[in-house]
Coordinates of C-alpha atoms and ligand atoms in Angstrom, one line a residue:
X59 CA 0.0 0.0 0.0
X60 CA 1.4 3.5 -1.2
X61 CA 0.7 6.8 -0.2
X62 CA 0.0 9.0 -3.1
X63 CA -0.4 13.1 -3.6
X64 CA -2.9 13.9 -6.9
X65 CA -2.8 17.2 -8.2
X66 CA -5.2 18.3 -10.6
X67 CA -4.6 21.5 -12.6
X68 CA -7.4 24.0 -13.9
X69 CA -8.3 21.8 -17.2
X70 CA -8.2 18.5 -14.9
X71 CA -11.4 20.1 -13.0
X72 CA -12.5 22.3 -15.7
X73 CA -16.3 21.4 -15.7
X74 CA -18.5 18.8 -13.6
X75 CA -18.2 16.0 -15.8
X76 CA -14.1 16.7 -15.7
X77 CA -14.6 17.0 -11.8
X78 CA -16.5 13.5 -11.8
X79 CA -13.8 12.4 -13.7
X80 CA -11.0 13.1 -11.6
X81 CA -13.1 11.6 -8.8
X82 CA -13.4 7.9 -10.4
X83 CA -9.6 8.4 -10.8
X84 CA -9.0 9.0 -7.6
X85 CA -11.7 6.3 -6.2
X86 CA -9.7 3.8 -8.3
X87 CA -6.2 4.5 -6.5
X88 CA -8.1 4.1 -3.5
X89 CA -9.6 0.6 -4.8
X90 CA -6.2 -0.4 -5.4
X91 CA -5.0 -0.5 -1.6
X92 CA -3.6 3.5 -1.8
X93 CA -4.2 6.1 0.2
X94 CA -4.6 9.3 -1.5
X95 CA -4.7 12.9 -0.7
X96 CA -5.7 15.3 -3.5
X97 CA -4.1 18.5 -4.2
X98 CA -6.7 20.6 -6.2
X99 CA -6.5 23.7 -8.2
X100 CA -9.4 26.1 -9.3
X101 CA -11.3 25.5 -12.1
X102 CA -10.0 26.6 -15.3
X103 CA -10.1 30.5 -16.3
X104 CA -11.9 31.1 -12.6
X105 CA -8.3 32.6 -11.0
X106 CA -8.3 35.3 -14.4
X107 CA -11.8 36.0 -13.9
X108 CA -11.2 37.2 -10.0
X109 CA -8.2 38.7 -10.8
X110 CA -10.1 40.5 -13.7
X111 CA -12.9 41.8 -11.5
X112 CA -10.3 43.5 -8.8
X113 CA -8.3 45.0 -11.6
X114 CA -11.7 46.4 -12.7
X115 CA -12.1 47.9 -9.5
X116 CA -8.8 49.0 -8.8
X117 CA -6.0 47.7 -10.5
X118 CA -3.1 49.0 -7.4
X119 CA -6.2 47.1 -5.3
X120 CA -3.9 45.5 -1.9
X121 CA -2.5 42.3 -2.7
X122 CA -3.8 41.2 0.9
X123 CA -7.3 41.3 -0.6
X124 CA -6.4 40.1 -4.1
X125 CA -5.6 36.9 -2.3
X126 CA -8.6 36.6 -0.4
X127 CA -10.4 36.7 -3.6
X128 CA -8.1 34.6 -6.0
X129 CA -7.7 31.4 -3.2
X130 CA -11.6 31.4 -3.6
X131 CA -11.1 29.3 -6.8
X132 CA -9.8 26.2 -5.5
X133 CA -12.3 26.4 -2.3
X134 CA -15.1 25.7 -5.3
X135 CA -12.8 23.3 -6.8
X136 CA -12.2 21.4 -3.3
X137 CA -15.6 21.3 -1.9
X138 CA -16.8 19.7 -5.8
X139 CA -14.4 17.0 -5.2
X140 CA -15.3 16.1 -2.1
X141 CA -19.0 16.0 -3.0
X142 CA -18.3 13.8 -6.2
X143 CA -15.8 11.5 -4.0
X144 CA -19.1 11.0 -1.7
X145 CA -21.0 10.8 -4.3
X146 CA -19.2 8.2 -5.6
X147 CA -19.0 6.3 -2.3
X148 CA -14.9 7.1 -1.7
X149 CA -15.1 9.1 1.6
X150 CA -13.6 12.4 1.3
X151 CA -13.0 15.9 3.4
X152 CA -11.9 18.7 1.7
X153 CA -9.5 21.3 3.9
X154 CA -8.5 24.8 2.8
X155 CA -5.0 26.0 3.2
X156 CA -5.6 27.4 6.6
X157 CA -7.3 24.0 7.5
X158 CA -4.4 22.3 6.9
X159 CA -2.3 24.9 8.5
X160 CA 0.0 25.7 5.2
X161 CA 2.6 28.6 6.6
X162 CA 4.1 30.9 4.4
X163 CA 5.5 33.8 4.1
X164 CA 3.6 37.3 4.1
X165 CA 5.0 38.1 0.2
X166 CA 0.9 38.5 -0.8
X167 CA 0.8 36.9 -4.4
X168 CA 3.6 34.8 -4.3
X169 CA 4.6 33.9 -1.0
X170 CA 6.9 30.7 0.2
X171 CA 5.5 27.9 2.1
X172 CA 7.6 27.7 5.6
X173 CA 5.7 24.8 7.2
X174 CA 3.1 22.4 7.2
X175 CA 1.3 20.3 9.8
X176 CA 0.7 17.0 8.8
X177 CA -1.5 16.1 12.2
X178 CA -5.0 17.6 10.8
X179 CA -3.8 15.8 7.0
X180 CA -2.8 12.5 8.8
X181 CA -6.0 12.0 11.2
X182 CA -8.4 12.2 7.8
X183 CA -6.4 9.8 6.3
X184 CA -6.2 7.5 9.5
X185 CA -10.0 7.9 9.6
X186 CA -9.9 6.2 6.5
X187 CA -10.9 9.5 4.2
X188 CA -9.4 10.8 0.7
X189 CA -8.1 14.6 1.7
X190 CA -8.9 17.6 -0.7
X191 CA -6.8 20.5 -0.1
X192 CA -7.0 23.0 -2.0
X193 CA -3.9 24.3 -3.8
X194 CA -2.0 27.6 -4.1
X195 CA -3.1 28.8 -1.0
X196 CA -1.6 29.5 2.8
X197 CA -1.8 31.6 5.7
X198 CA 0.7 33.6 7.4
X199 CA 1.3 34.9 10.4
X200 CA -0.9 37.2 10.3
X201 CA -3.6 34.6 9.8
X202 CA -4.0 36.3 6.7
X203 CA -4.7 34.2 3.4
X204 CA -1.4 34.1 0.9
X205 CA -1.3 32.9 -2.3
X206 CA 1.9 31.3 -4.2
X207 CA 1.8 32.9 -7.2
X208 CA 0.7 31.8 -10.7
X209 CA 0.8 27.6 -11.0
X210 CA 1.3 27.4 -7.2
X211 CA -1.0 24.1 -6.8
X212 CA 2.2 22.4 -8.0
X213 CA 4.2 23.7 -5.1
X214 CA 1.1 22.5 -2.5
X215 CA 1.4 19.4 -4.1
X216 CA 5.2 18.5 -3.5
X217 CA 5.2 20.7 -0.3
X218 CA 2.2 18.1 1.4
X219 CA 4.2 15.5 -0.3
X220 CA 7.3 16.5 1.4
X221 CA 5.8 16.9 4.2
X222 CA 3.8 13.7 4.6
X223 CA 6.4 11.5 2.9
X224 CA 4.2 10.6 0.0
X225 CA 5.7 7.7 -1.9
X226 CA 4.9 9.6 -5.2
X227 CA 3.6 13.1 -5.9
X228 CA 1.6 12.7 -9.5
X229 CA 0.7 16.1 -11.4
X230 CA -2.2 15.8 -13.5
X231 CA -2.6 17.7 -15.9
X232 CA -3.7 18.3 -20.1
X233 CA -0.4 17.1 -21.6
X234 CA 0.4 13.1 -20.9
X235 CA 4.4 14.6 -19.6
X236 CA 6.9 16.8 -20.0
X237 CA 8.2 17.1 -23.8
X238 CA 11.1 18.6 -25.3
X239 CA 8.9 21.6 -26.0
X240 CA 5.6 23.2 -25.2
X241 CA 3.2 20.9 -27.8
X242 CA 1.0 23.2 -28.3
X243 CA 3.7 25.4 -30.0
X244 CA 5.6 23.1 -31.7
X245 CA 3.4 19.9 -32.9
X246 CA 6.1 17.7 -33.6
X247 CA 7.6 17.9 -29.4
X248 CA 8.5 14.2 -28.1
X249 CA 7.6 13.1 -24.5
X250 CA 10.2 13.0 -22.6
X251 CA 9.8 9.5 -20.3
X252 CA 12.4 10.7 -17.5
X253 CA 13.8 14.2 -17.3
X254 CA 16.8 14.6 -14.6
X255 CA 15.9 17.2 -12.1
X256 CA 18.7 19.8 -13.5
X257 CA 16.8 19.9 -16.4
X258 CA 13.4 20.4 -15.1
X259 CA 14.7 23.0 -13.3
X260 CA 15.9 24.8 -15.6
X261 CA 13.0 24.1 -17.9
X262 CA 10.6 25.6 -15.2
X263 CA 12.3 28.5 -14.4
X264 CA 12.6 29.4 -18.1
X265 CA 9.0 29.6 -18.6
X266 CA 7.9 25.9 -19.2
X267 CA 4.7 26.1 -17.1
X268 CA 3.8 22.4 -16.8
X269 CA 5.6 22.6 -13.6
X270 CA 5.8 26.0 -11.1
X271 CA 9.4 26.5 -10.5
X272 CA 8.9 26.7 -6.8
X273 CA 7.3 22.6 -7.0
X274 CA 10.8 21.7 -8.9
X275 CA 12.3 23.2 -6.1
X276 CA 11.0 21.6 -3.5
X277 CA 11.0 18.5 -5.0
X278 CA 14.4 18.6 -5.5
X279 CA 15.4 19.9 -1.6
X280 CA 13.4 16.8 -0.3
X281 CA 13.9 14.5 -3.1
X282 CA 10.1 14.2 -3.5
X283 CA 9.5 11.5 -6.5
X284 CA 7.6 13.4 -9.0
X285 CA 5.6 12.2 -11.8
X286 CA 3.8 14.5 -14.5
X287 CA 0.7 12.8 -16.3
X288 CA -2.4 13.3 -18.1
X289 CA -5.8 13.3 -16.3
X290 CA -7.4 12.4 -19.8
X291 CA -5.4 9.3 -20.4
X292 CA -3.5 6.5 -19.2
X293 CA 0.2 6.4 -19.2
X294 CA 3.4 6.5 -17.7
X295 CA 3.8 10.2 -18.0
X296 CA 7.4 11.6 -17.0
X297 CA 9.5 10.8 -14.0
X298 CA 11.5 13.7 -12.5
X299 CA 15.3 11.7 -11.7
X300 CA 17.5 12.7 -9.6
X301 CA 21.4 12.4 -9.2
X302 CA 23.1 9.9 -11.5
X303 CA 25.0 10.7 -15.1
X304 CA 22.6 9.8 -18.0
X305 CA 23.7 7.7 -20.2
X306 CA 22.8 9.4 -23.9
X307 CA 23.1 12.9 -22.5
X308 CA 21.6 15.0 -25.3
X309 CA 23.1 17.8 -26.3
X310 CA 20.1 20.0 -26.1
X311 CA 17.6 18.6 -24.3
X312 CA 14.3 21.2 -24.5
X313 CA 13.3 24.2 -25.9
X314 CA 11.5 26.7 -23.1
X315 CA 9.9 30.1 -23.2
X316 CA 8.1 32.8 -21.3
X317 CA 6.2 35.5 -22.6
X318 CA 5.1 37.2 -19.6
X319 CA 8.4 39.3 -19.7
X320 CA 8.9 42.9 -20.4
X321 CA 12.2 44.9 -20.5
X322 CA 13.2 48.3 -19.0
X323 CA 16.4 50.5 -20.0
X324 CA 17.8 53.5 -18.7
X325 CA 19.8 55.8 -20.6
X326 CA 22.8 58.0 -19.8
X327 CA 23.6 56.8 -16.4
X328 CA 27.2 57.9 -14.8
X329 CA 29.2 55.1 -15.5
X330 CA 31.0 54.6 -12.3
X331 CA 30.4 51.6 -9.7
X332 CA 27.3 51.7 -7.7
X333 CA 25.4 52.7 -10.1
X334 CA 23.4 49.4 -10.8
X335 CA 23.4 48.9 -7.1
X336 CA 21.3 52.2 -7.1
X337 CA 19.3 51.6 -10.2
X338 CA 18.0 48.1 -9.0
X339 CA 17.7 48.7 -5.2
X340 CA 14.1 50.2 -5.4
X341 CA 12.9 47.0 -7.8
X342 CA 14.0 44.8 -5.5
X343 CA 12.8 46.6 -2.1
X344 CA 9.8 46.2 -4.0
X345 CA 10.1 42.9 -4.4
X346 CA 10.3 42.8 -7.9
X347 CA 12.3 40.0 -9.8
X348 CA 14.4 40.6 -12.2
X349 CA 15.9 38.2 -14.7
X350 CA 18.1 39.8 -17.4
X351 CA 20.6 42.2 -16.9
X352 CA 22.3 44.2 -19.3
X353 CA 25.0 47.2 -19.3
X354 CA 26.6 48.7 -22.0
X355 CA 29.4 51.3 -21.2
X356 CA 29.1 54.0 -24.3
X357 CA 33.1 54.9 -23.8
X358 CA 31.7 58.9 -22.9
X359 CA 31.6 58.3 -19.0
X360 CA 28.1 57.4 -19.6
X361 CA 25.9 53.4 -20.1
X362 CA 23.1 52.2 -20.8
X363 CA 21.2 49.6 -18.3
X364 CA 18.7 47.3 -19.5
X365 CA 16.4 44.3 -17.3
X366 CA 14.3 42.4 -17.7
X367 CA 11.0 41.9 -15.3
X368 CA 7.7 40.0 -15.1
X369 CA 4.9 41.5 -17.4
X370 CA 2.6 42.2 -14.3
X371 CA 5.3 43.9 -12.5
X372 CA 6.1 46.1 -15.6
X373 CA 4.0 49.1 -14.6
X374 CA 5.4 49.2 -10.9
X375 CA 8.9 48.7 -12.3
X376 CA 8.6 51.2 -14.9
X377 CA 7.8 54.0 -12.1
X378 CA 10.1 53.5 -10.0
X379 CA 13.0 53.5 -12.5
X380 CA 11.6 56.7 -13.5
X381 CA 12.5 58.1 -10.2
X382 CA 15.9 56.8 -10.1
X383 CA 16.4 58.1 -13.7
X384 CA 15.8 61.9 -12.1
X385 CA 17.8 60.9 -9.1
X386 CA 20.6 60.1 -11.2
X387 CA 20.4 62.2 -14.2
X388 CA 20.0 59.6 -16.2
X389 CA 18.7 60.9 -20.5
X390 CA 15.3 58.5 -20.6
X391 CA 13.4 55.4 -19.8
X392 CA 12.2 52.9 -22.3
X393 CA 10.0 50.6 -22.1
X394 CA 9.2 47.4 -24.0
X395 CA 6.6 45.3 -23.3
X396 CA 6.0 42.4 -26.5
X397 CA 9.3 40.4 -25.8
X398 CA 9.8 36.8 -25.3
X399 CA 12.4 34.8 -23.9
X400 CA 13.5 31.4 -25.4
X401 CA 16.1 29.1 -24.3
X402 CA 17.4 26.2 -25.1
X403 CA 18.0 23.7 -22.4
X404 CA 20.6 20.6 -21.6
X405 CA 23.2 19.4 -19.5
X406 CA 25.3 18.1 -22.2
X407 CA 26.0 21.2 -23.9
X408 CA 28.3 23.1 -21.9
X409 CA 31.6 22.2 -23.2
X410 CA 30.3 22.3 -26.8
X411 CA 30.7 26.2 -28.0
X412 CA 29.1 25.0 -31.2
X413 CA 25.3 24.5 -29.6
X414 CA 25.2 28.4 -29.3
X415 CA 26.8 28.9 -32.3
X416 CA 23.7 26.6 -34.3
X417 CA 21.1 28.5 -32.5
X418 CA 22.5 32.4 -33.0
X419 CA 22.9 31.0 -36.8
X420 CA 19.3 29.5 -37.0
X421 CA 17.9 32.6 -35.6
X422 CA 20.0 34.8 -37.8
X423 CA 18.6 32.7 -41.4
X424 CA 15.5 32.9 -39.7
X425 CA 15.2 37.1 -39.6
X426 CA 14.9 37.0 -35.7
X427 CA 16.8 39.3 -34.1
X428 CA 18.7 38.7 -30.8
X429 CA 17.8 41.8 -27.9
X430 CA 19.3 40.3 -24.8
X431 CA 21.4 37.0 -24.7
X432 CA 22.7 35.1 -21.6
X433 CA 24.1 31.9 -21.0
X434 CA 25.0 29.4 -18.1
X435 CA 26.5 26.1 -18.3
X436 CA 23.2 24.4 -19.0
X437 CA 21.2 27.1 -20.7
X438 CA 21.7 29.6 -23.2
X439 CA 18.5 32.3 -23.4
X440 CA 17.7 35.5 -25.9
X441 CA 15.2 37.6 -25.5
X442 CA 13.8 38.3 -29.0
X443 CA 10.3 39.8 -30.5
X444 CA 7.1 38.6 -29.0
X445 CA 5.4 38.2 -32.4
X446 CA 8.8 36.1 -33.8
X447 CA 8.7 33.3 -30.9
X448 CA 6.6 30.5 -32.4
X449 CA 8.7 31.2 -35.4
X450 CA 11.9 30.8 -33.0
X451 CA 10.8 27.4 -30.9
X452 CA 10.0 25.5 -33.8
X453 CA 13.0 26.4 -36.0
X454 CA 15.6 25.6 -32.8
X455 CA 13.8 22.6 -32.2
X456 CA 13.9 21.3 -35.8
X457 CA 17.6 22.1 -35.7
X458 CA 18.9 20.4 -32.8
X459 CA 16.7 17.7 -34.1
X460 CA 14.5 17.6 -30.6
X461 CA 11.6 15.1 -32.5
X462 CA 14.5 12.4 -32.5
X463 CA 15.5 10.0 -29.8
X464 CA 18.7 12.2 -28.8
X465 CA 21.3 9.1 -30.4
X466 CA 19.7 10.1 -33.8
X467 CA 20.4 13.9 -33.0
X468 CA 23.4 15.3 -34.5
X469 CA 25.8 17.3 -32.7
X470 CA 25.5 20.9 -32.7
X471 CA 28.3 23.1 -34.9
Ligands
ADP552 P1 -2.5 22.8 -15.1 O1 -3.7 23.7 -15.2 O2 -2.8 21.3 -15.1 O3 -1.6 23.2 -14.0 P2 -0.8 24.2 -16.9 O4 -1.5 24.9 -18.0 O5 -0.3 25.0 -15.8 O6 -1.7 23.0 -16.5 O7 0.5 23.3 -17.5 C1 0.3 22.4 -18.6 C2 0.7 23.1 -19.9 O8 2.1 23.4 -19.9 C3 0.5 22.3 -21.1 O9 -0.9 22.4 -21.6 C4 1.4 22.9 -22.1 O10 0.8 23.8 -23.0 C5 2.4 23.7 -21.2 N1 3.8 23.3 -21.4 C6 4.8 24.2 -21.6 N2 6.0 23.6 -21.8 C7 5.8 22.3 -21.7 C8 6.6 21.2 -21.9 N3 7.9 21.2 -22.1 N4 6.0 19.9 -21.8 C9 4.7 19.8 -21.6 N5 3.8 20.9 -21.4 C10 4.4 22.1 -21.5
LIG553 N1 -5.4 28.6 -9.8 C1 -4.0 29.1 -9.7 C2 -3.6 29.7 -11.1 O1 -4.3 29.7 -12.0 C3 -3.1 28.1 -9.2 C4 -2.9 26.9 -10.1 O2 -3.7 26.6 -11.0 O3 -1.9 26.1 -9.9 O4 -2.4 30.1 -11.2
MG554 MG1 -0.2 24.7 -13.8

């Protein structure tokens, strides 16, 4: 007999019939011997609609009441479950966040979970019930409600399955696993059956949104066994692996992107040290994140600073580098808001100067102009138009031949 987490993202519990769905699932796990607690997320498009009614009313409206109102999704979603679990004769309870005392953090919108206790999860289960908890959602110490940002029923998911030793945390969701790409961009993407943790780190925290960065994490800190799978089909999905060289290392190993970025620059700063300390001081009291960063010394005393930040944090970002731009004397402030970042992943590729090479060259024949470019040892990233990056994901991902097994792919140069 195993202990399982189920999480089940927005599509997974999209409608009733999807709901009722998910609930023969899980009743079957339970018919097998398993105990199962089920980690839920709001129905699909419900989190955009709340978040679209507060902007309508304010759109600077406090981020402590934003999350009152979002975590109200997945309360729907949980107390559905549990209905249809009954319904179905599996006995079920469904707990909020506070009712299964998630802790985080007070950082309203995407805070960190600190601490669980597993007593009020572990007496359902010993009484024999299925547990619902709704996902993305905590309380801090404040006994306010926070919410983990954007995808953050993942992180619930592997944070209770951390927490209660699970013996597998399995994300449901509408893709049967992790593939070298996002399928709906690039048809011809192959599952991947085990991805190594590196990989899926760096994947998520590029923009891959099958699984929240902060999940990966976690995962990865407790060495929580994590499976991604479909909740429409049957399958194996894709194991998360940890430690342990792979055998056929791929060069390149995925292609991932995020288009909720934007990018600010500052003109005519003093170039003398300091001066980025002082430019991104403010964003990050703010507690803004920011990704990129650029700086170009013009040879006249004088640079130009460019980052990158999340799209919803633009308009906060853009102000108050605006303020440090008078403080500093700085010429202007630009702003640009339709950019994309795409990357190309792997853990084989970084003794092989050629892979970057390939995939400035594809680019180039391909008219797509590079804006920002950084590298690590496993990633290399641009930031290019918004409107050229379907054009750019399927193009790298013909190129380094990411529809073949990765012995049929040849090596970049
Ligand atoms: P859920 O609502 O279940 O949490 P998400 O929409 O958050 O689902 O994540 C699943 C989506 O992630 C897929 O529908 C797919 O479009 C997208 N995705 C992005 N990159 C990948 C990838 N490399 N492999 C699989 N899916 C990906
Ligand atoms: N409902 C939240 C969101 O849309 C959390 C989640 O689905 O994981 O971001
Ligand atoms: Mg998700």
């Amino acid at each position: 007999m195993a202990l399982y987490v189920q999480k089940y993202g927005g599509t997974s519990v999209g409608s009733l019939e999807r709901i009722a769905a998910v609930a023969e699932r899980v009743k079957l796990t339970r018919a097998q011997g398993h105990d199962v607690v089920v980690v839920v997320s709001a129905m699909s498009g419900e989190t955009n609609r709340l978040l679209g009614m507060a902007q309508q009313l304010d759109p600077d409206a406090t981020r402590r009441e934003v999350d009152v109102l979002i975590s109200t999704g997945e309360q729907v979603t949980i107390a559905l479950l549990a209905i249809a679990l009954n319904q179905c004769g599996c006995p079920a309870v469904s707990m909020t966040g506070d009712q299964v005392r998630i802790h985080t953090d007070s950082a309203h919108g995407k805070a960190r979970i600190t601490h669980i206790d597993t007593e009020p999860v572990r007496a359902q289960l010993a009484a024999g019930k299925v547990v619902v908890i709704a996902g993305f959602q905590g309380r801090d110490e404040h006994n306010a409600i926070t919410t983990l940002g954007r995808g953050g029923s993942d992180t619930t998911a592997v944070a209770v399955a951390a927490a209660i030793g699970a013996d597998e945390c399995q994300i449901f969701t509408d893709v049967d696993g992790v593939y070298t790409t996002d399928p709906r961009i690039e048809p011809k993407a192959r599952r991947l059956s085990t991805i190594t943790f590196e990989e899926m780190l760096e994947m998520a925290s590029l923009g891959a949104k099958v699984l929240q960065i902060r999940s990966v994490e976690f995962a990865g800190k407790y060495r929580v066994p994590l499976r991604v799978l479909s909740s429409f089909a049957d399958g194996e999905g894709t194991l998360i692996t940890y430690g342990g060289e792979r055998m056929e290392a791929p060069l390149v190993s995925g292609i991932a992107f995020n288009r909720n970025e934007a990018s600010l620059t500052i003109l005519g700063v003093p170039d003398r040290p300091t001066v980025a300390a002082q430019i991104l001081g403010p964003i990050s009291d703010a507690n803004i994140d920011v990704d990129m960063i650029v700086q170009n010394t013009l040879g006249d005393g004088s640079a130009d600073f460019t980052f990158t930040v999340n799209r919803d944090d633009f308009r906060r970002a853009r102000a108050l580098l605006e303020s440090t731009a008078t403080e500093l004397g700085a010429s202007c402030v630009q702003g640009n808001e339709s950019i994309a970042k795409v990357s190309i992943v792997g853990v084989g590729m970084w003794n092989h100067p050629g892979v970057a090479r390939t995939m400035f060259r594809v680019l180039g024949e391909h008219g797509i102009n590079m804006q920002l470019i950084s590298t690590s040892e496993i990633k290399i990233s641009v930031v290019v138009d918004e409107k050229y990056l379907e054009l750019a994901v399927r193009s790298l991902h013909d190129a380094f031949a990411l529809d073949r097994e990765p012995q049929e792919q040849p090596m970049g140069g």
